[in-house]
Tab-separated table of C-alpha atoms and ligand atoms in Angstrom:
chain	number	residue	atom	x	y	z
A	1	UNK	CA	55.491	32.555	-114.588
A	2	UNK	CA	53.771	31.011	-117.976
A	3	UNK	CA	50.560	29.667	-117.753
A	4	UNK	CA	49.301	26.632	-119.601
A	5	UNK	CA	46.300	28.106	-120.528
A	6	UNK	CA	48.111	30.809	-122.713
A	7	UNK	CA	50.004	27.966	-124.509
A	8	UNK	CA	47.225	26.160	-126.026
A	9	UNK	CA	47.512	23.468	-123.315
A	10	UNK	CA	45.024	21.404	-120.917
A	11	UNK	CA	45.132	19.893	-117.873
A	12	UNK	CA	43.479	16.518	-117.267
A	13	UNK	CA	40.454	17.056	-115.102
A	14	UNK	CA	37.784	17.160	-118.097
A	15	UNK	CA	39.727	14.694	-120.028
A	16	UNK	CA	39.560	12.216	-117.312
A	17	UNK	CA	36.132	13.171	-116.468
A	18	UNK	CA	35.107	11.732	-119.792
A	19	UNK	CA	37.563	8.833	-120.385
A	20	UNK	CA	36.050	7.352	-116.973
A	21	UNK	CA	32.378	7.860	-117.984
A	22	UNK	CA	33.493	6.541	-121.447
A	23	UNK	CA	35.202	3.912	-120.377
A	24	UNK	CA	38.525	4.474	-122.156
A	25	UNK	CA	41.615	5.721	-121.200
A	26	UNK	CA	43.960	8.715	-122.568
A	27	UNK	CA	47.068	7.896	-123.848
A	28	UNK	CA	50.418	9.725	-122.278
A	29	UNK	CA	53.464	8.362	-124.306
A	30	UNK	CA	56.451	9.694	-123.268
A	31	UNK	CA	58.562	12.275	-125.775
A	32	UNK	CA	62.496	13.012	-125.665
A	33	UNK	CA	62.930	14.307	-129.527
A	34	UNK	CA	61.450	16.213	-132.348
A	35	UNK	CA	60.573	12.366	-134.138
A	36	UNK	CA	58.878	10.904	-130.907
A	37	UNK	CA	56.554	14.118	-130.626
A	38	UNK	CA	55.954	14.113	-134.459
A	39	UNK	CA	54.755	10.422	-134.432
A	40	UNK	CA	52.568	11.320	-131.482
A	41	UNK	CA	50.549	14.375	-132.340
A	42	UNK	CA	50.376	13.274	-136.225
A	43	UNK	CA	48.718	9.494	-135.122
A	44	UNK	CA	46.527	11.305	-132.337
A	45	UNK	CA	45.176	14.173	-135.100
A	46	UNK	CA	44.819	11.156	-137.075
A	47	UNK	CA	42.691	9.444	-134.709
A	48	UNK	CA	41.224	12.305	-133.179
A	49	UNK	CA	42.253	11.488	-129.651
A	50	UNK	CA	43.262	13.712	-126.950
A	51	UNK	CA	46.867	13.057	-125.692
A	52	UNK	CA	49.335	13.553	-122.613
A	53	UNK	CA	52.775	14.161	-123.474
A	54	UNK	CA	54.403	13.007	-120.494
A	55	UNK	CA	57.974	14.203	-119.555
A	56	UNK	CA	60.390	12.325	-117.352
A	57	UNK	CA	63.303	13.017	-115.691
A	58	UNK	CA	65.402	11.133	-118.076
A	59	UNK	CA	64.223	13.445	-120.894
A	60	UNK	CA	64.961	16.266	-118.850
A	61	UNK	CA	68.357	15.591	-118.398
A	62	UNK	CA	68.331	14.359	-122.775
A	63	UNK	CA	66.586	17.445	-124.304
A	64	UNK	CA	66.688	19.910	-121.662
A	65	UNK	CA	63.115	21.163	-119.359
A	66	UNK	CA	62.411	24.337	-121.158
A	67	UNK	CA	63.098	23.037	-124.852
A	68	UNK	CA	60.407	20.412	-124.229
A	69	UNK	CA	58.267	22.862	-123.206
A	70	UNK	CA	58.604	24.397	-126.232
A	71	UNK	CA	58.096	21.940	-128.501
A	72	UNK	CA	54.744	20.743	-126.269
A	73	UNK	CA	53.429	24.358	-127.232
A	74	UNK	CA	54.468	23.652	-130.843
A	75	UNK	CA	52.953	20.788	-130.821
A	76	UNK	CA	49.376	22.556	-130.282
A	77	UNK	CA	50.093	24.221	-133.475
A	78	UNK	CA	51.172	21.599	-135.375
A	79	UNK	CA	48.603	20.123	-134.756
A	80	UNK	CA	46.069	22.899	-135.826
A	81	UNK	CA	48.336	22.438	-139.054
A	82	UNK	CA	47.764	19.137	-139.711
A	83	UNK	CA	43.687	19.646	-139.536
A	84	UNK	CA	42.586	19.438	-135.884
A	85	UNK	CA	43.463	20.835	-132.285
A	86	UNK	CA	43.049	17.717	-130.016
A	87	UNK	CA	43.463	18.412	-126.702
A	88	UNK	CA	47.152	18.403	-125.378
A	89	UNK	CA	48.315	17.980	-121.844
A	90	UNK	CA	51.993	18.485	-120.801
A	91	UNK	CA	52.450	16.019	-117.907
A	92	UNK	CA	55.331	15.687	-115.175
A	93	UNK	CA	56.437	11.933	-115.271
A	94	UNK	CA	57.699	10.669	-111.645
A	95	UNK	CA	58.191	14.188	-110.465
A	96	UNK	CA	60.588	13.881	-107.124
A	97	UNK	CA	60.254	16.630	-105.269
A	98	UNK	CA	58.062	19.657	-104.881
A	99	UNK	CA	60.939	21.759	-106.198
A	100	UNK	CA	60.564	20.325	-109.390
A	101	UNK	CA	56.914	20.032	-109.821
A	102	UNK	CA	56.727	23.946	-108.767
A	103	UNK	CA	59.380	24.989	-111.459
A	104	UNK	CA	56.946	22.733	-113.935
A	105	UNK	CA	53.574	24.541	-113.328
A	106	UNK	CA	56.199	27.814	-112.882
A	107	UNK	CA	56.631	27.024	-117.128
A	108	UNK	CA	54.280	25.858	-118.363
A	109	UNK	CA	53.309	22.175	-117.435
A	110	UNK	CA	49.589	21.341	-117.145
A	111	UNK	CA	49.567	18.686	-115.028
A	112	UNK	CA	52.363	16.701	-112.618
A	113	UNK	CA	53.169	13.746	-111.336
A	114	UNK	CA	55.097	13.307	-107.602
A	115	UNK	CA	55.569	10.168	-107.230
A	116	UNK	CA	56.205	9.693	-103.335
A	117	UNK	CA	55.894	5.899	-103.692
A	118	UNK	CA	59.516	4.908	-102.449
A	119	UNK	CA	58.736	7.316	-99.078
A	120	UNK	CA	56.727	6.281	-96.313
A	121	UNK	CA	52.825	6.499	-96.385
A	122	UNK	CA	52.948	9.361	-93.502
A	123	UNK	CA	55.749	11.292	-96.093
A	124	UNK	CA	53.979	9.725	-99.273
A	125	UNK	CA	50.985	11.739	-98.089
A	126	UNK	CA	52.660	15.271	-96.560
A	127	UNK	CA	54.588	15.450	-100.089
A	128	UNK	CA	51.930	14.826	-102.009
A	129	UNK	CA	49.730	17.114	-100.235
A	130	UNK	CA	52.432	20.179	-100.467
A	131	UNK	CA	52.068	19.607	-104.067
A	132	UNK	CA	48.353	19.877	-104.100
A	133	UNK	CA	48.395	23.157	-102.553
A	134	UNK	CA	50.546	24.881	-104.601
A	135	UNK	CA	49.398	23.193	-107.997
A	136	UNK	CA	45.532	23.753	-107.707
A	137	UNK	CA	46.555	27.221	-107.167
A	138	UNK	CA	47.435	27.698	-110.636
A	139	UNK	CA	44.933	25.141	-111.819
A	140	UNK	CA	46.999	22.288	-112.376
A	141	UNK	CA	46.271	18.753	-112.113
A	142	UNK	CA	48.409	16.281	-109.714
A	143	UNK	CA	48.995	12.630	-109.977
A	144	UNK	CA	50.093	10.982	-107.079
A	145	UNK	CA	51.094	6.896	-106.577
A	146	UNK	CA	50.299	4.483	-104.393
A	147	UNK	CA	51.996	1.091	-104.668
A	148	UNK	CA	55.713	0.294	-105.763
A	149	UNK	CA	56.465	-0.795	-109.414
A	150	UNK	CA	58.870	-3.699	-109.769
A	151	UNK	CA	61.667	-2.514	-112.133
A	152	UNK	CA	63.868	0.339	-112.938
A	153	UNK	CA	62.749	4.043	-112.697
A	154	UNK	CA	66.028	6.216	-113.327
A	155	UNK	CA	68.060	5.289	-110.252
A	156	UNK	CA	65.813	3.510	-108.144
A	157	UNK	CA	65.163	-0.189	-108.336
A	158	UNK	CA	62.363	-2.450	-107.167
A	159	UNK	CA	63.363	-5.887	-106.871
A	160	UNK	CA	59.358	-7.059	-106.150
A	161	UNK	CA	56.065	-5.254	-106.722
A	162	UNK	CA	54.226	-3.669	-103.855
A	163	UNK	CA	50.942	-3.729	-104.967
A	164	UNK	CA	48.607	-0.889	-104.260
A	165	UNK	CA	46.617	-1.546	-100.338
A	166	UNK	CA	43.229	-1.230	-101.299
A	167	UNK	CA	42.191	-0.403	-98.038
A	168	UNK	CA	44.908	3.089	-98.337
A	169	UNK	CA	43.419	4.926	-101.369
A	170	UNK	CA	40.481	6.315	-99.924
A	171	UNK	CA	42.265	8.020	-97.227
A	172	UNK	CA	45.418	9.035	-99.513
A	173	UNK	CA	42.902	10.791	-101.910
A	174	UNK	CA	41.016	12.506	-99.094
A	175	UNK	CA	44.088	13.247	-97.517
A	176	UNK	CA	45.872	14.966	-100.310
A	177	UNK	CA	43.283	16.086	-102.868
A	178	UNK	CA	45.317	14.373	-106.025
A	179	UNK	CA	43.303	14.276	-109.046
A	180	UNK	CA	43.923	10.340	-110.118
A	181	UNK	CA	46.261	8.045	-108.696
A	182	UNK	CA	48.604	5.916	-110.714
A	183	UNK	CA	48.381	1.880	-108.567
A	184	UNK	CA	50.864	-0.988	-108.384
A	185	UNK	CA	48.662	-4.060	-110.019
A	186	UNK	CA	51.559	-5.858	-111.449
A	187	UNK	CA	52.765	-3.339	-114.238
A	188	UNK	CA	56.201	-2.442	-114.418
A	189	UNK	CA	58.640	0.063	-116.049
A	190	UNK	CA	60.749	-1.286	-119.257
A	191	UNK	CA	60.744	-4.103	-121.760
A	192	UNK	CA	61.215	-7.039	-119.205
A	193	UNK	CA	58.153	-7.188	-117.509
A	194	UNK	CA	57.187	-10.913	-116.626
A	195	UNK	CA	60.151	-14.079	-116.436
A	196	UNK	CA	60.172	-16.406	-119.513
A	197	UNK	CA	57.945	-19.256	-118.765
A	198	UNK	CA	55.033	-17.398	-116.354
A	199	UNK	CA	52.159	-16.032	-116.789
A	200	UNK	CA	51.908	-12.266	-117.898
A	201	UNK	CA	48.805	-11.275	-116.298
A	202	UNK	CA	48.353	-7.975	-114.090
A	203	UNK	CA	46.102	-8.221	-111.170
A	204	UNK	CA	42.765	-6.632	-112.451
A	205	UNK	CA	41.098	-7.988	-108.676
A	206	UNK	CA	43.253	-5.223	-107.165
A	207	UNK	CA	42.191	-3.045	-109.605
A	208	UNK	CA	38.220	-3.539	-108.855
A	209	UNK	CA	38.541	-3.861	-105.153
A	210	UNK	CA	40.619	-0.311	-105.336
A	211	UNK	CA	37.422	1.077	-107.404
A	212	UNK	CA	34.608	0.300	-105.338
A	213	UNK	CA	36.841	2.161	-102.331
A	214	UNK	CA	36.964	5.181	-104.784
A	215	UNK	CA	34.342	4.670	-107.037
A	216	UNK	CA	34.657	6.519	-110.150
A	217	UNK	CA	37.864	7.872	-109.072
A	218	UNK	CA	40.512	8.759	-111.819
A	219	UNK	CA	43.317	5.220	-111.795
A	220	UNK	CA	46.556	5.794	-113.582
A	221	UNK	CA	48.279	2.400	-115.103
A	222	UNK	CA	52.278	2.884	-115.565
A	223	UNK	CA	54.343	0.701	-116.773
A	224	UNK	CA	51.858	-0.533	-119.928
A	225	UNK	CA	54.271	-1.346	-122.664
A	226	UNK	CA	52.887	-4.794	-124.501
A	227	UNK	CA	56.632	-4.860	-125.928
A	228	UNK	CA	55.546	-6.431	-129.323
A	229	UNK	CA	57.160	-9.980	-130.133
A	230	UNK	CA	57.304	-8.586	-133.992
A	231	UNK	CA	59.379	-5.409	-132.805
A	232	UNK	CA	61.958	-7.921	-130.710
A	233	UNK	CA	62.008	-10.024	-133.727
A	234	UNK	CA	62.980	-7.282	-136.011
A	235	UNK	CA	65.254	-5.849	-133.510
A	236	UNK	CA	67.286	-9.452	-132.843
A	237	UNK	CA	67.685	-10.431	-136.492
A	238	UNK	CA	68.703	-6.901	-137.182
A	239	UNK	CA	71.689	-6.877	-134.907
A	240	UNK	CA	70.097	-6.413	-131.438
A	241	UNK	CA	69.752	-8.548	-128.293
A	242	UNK	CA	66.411	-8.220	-126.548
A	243	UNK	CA	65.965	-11.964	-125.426
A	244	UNK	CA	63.636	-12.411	-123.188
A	245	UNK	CA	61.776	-9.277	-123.444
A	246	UNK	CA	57.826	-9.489	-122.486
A	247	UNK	CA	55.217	-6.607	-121.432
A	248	UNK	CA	51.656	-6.903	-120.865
A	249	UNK	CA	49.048	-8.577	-122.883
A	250	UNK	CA	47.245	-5.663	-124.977
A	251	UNK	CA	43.833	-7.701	-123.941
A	252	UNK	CA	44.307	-7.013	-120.435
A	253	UNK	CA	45.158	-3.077	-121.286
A	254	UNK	CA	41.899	-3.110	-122.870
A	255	UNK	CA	39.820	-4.522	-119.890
A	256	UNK	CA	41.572	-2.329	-117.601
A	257	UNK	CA	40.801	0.503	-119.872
A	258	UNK	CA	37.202	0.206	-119.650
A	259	UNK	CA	37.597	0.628	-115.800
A	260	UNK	CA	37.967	3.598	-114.008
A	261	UNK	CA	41.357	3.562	-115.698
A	262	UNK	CA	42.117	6.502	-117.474
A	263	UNK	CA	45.390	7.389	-118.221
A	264	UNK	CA	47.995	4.462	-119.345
A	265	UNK	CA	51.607	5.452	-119.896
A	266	UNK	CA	53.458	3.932	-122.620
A	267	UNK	CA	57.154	4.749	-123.649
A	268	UNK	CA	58.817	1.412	-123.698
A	269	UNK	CA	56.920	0.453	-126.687
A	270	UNK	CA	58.016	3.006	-128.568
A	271	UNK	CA	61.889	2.614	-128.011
A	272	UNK	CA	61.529	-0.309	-129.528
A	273	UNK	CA	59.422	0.863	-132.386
A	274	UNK	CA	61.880	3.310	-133.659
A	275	UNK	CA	65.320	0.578	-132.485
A	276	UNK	CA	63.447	-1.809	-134.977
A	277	UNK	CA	63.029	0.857	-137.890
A	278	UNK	CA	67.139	2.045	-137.159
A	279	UNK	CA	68.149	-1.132	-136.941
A	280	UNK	CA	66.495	-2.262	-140.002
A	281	UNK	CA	67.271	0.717	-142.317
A	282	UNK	CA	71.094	0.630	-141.412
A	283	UNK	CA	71.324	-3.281	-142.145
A	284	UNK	CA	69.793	-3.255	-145.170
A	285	UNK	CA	71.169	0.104	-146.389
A	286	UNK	CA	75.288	0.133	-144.314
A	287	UNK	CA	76.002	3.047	-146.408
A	288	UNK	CA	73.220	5.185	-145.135
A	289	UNK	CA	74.706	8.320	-143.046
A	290	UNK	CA	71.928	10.681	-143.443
A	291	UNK	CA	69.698	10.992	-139.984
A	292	UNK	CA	66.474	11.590	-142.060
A	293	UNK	CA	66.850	8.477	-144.100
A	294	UNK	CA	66.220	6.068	-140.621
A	295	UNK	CA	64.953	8.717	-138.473
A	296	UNK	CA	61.961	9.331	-140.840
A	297	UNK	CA	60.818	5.231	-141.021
A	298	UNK	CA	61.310	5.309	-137.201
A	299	UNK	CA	59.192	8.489	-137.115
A	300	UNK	CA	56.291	6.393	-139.173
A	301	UNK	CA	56.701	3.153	-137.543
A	302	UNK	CA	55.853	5.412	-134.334
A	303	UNK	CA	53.180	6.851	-135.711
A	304	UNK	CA	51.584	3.104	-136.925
A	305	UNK	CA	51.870	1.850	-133.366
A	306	UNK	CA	50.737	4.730	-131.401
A	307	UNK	CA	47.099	4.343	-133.782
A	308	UNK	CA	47.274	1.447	-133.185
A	309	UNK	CA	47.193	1.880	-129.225
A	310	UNK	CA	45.053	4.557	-129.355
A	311	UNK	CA	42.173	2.806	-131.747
A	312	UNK	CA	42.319	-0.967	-130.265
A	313	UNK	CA	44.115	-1.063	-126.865
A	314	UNK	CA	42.997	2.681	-124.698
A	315	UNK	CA	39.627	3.060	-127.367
A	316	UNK	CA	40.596	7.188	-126.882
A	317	UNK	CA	40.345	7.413	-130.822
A	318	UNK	CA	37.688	9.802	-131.851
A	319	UNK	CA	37.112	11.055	-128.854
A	320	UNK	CA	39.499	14.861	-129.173
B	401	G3H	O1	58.962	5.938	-116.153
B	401	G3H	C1	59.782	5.655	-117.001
B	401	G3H	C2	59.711	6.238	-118.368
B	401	G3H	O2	59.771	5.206	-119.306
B	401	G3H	C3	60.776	7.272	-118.585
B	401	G3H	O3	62.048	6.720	-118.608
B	401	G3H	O4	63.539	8.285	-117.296
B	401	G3H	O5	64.476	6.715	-119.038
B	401	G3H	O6	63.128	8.710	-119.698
B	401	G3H	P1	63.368	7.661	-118.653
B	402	13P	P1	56.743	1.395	-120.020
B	402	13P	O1	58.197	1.238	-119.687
B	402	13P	O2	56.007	0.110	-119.809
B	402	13P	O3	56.522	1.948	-121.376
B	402	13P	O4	56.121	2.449	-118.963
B	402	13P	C1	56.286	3.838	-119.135
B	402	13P	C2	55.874	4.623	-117.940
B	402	13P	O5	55.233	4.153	-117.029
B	402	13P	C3	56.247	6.050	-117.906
B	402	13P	O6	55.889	6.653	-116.710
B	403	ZN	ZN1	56.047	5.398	-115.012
């Protein structure tokens, strides 16, 4: 058994504490390689913001569960290194089962995520619950959904949103004692987020009706990726094809950050950051065969838009 605490590492309850007072929201970008977690923990020293480093099953299955732990506990000395220890949280993304969230907190995790959105509400809740138990044990913090994303998430597809009930989260958080709850407001996973021609707005009434049943309550956004038009332009005249692609506005991000939103999860946004910098590097230099040469721009185009998130879209800069 390794506890979080002995790695450097927080969990989120202070964190959100603050970011709802604040009215800002932490960011948790998602990490799968040594560049990805670089770019994070160098633009959140930078800005002094606290950070979740959220990992998903995807990235389990890429880099392997225990060598991401091990490069989240780096990643609290690297950033002592590079001037300041912000606070670091190593978060579960869409954990499945309670298996897997108990081997998490069993490693080293500081905070979960089981996602029980696809069962039932009576299972949504028992699962959830089960999770609860075992995590606050060990003094870990759980995240638990209400609400069904449109999209792709790994194998399981959505072809409509189910937006959050309103009238559900009070009794889901009595119920199972999660400590915020990610909603279904119109977000989605990936870089395809609204159809060409309609509006891209997210439904910030569902958002303040689910507040004033839970007042004050931690709200988790998923699915927050702006995809930037500049990256897809980059990206298509580089070699790619992205047509089509559109996330949400960063304007709405920012109004929903003020809320009692306090955690936005962002991943998408940074595939396409480092695509752009690859794709870019290798067209203008076909020669190139050395990883460092595109990996490193990709690495500091990461790091650009992740300030950039964390100063003008979530506001969490300055306050590690
Ligand atoms: O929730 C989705 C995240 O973007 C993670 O995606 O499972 O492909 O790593 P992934
Ligand atoms: P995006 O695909 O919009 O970046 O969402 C990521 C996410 O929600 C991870 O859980
Ligand atoms: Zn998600």
């Amino acid at each position: 058994m390794v506890s979080y605490k002995d790695l450097g590492l927080v969990n989120t309850k202070n964190l959100f504490k603050k970011a709802v007072k604040g009215g800002y929201a932490i960011p948790a970008y998602n990490f799968n390689n040594m560049e990805q977690l670089q770019s994070i923990i160098m633009a959140c020293v930078e800005t002094s913001s606290p950070v979740i480093l959220q990992v998903s099953a995807g990235a389990r299955k890429y880099a392997n569960q225990t060598l991401l732990r091990y490069m989240a506990e780096g990643a609290v000395q690297y950033s002592k290194d590079l001037g300041k220890k912000i606070p670091i949280v190593l978060h579960l993304d869409h954990g499945d089962s309670y298996e897997l969230c108990k081997s998490c907190i069993d490693t080293g995790f500081s905070s979960v995520m089981i996602d029980g959105s696809h069962l039932t509400y009576a299972e949504n809740v028992k699962l959830t619950k089960k999770v609860v138990a075992y995590a606050h044990k060990h003094d870990v913090t759980v995240e638990g959904e209400l609400g069904v994303l449109a999209g792709v998430e790994d194998d399981v597809h959505a072809e409509e949103h189910v937006f959050t009930q309103p009238e559900e989260v009070e009794d889901f958080v009595s119920k199972t004692g999660v400590d915020s709850l990610a909603i279904a407001i119109g977000t989605s996973h990936g870089a395809y987020k609204f159809k060409p021609g309609t509006d891209p707005k997210i439904r910030l009434d569902i958002l303040h009706e689910i507040e004033k049943k839970i007042p004050g309550f931690p709200i988790v956004l998923h699915g927050s990726s702006s995809v930037p038009h500049d990256l897809v332009e980059i990206i298509n005249s580089c070699g790619g094809k992205m047509d089509d692609a559109i996330g949400i506005p960063e304007s709405q991000l920012r109004e929903a950050a003020k809320s009692a939103v306090c955690k936005i999860n962002i991943d998408s946004d940074g595939r396409l950051a480092m695509t752009a910098a690859i794709r870019k590097v290798l067209k203008e230099n076909p020669g190139e065969f050395d990883p460092r040469k595109y990996l490193g721009p990709a690495r500091d185009a990461l790091k650009e838009l992740y300030k950039h998130k964390n100063i003008n879209v979530l506001g969490s800069a300055g306050k590690a």
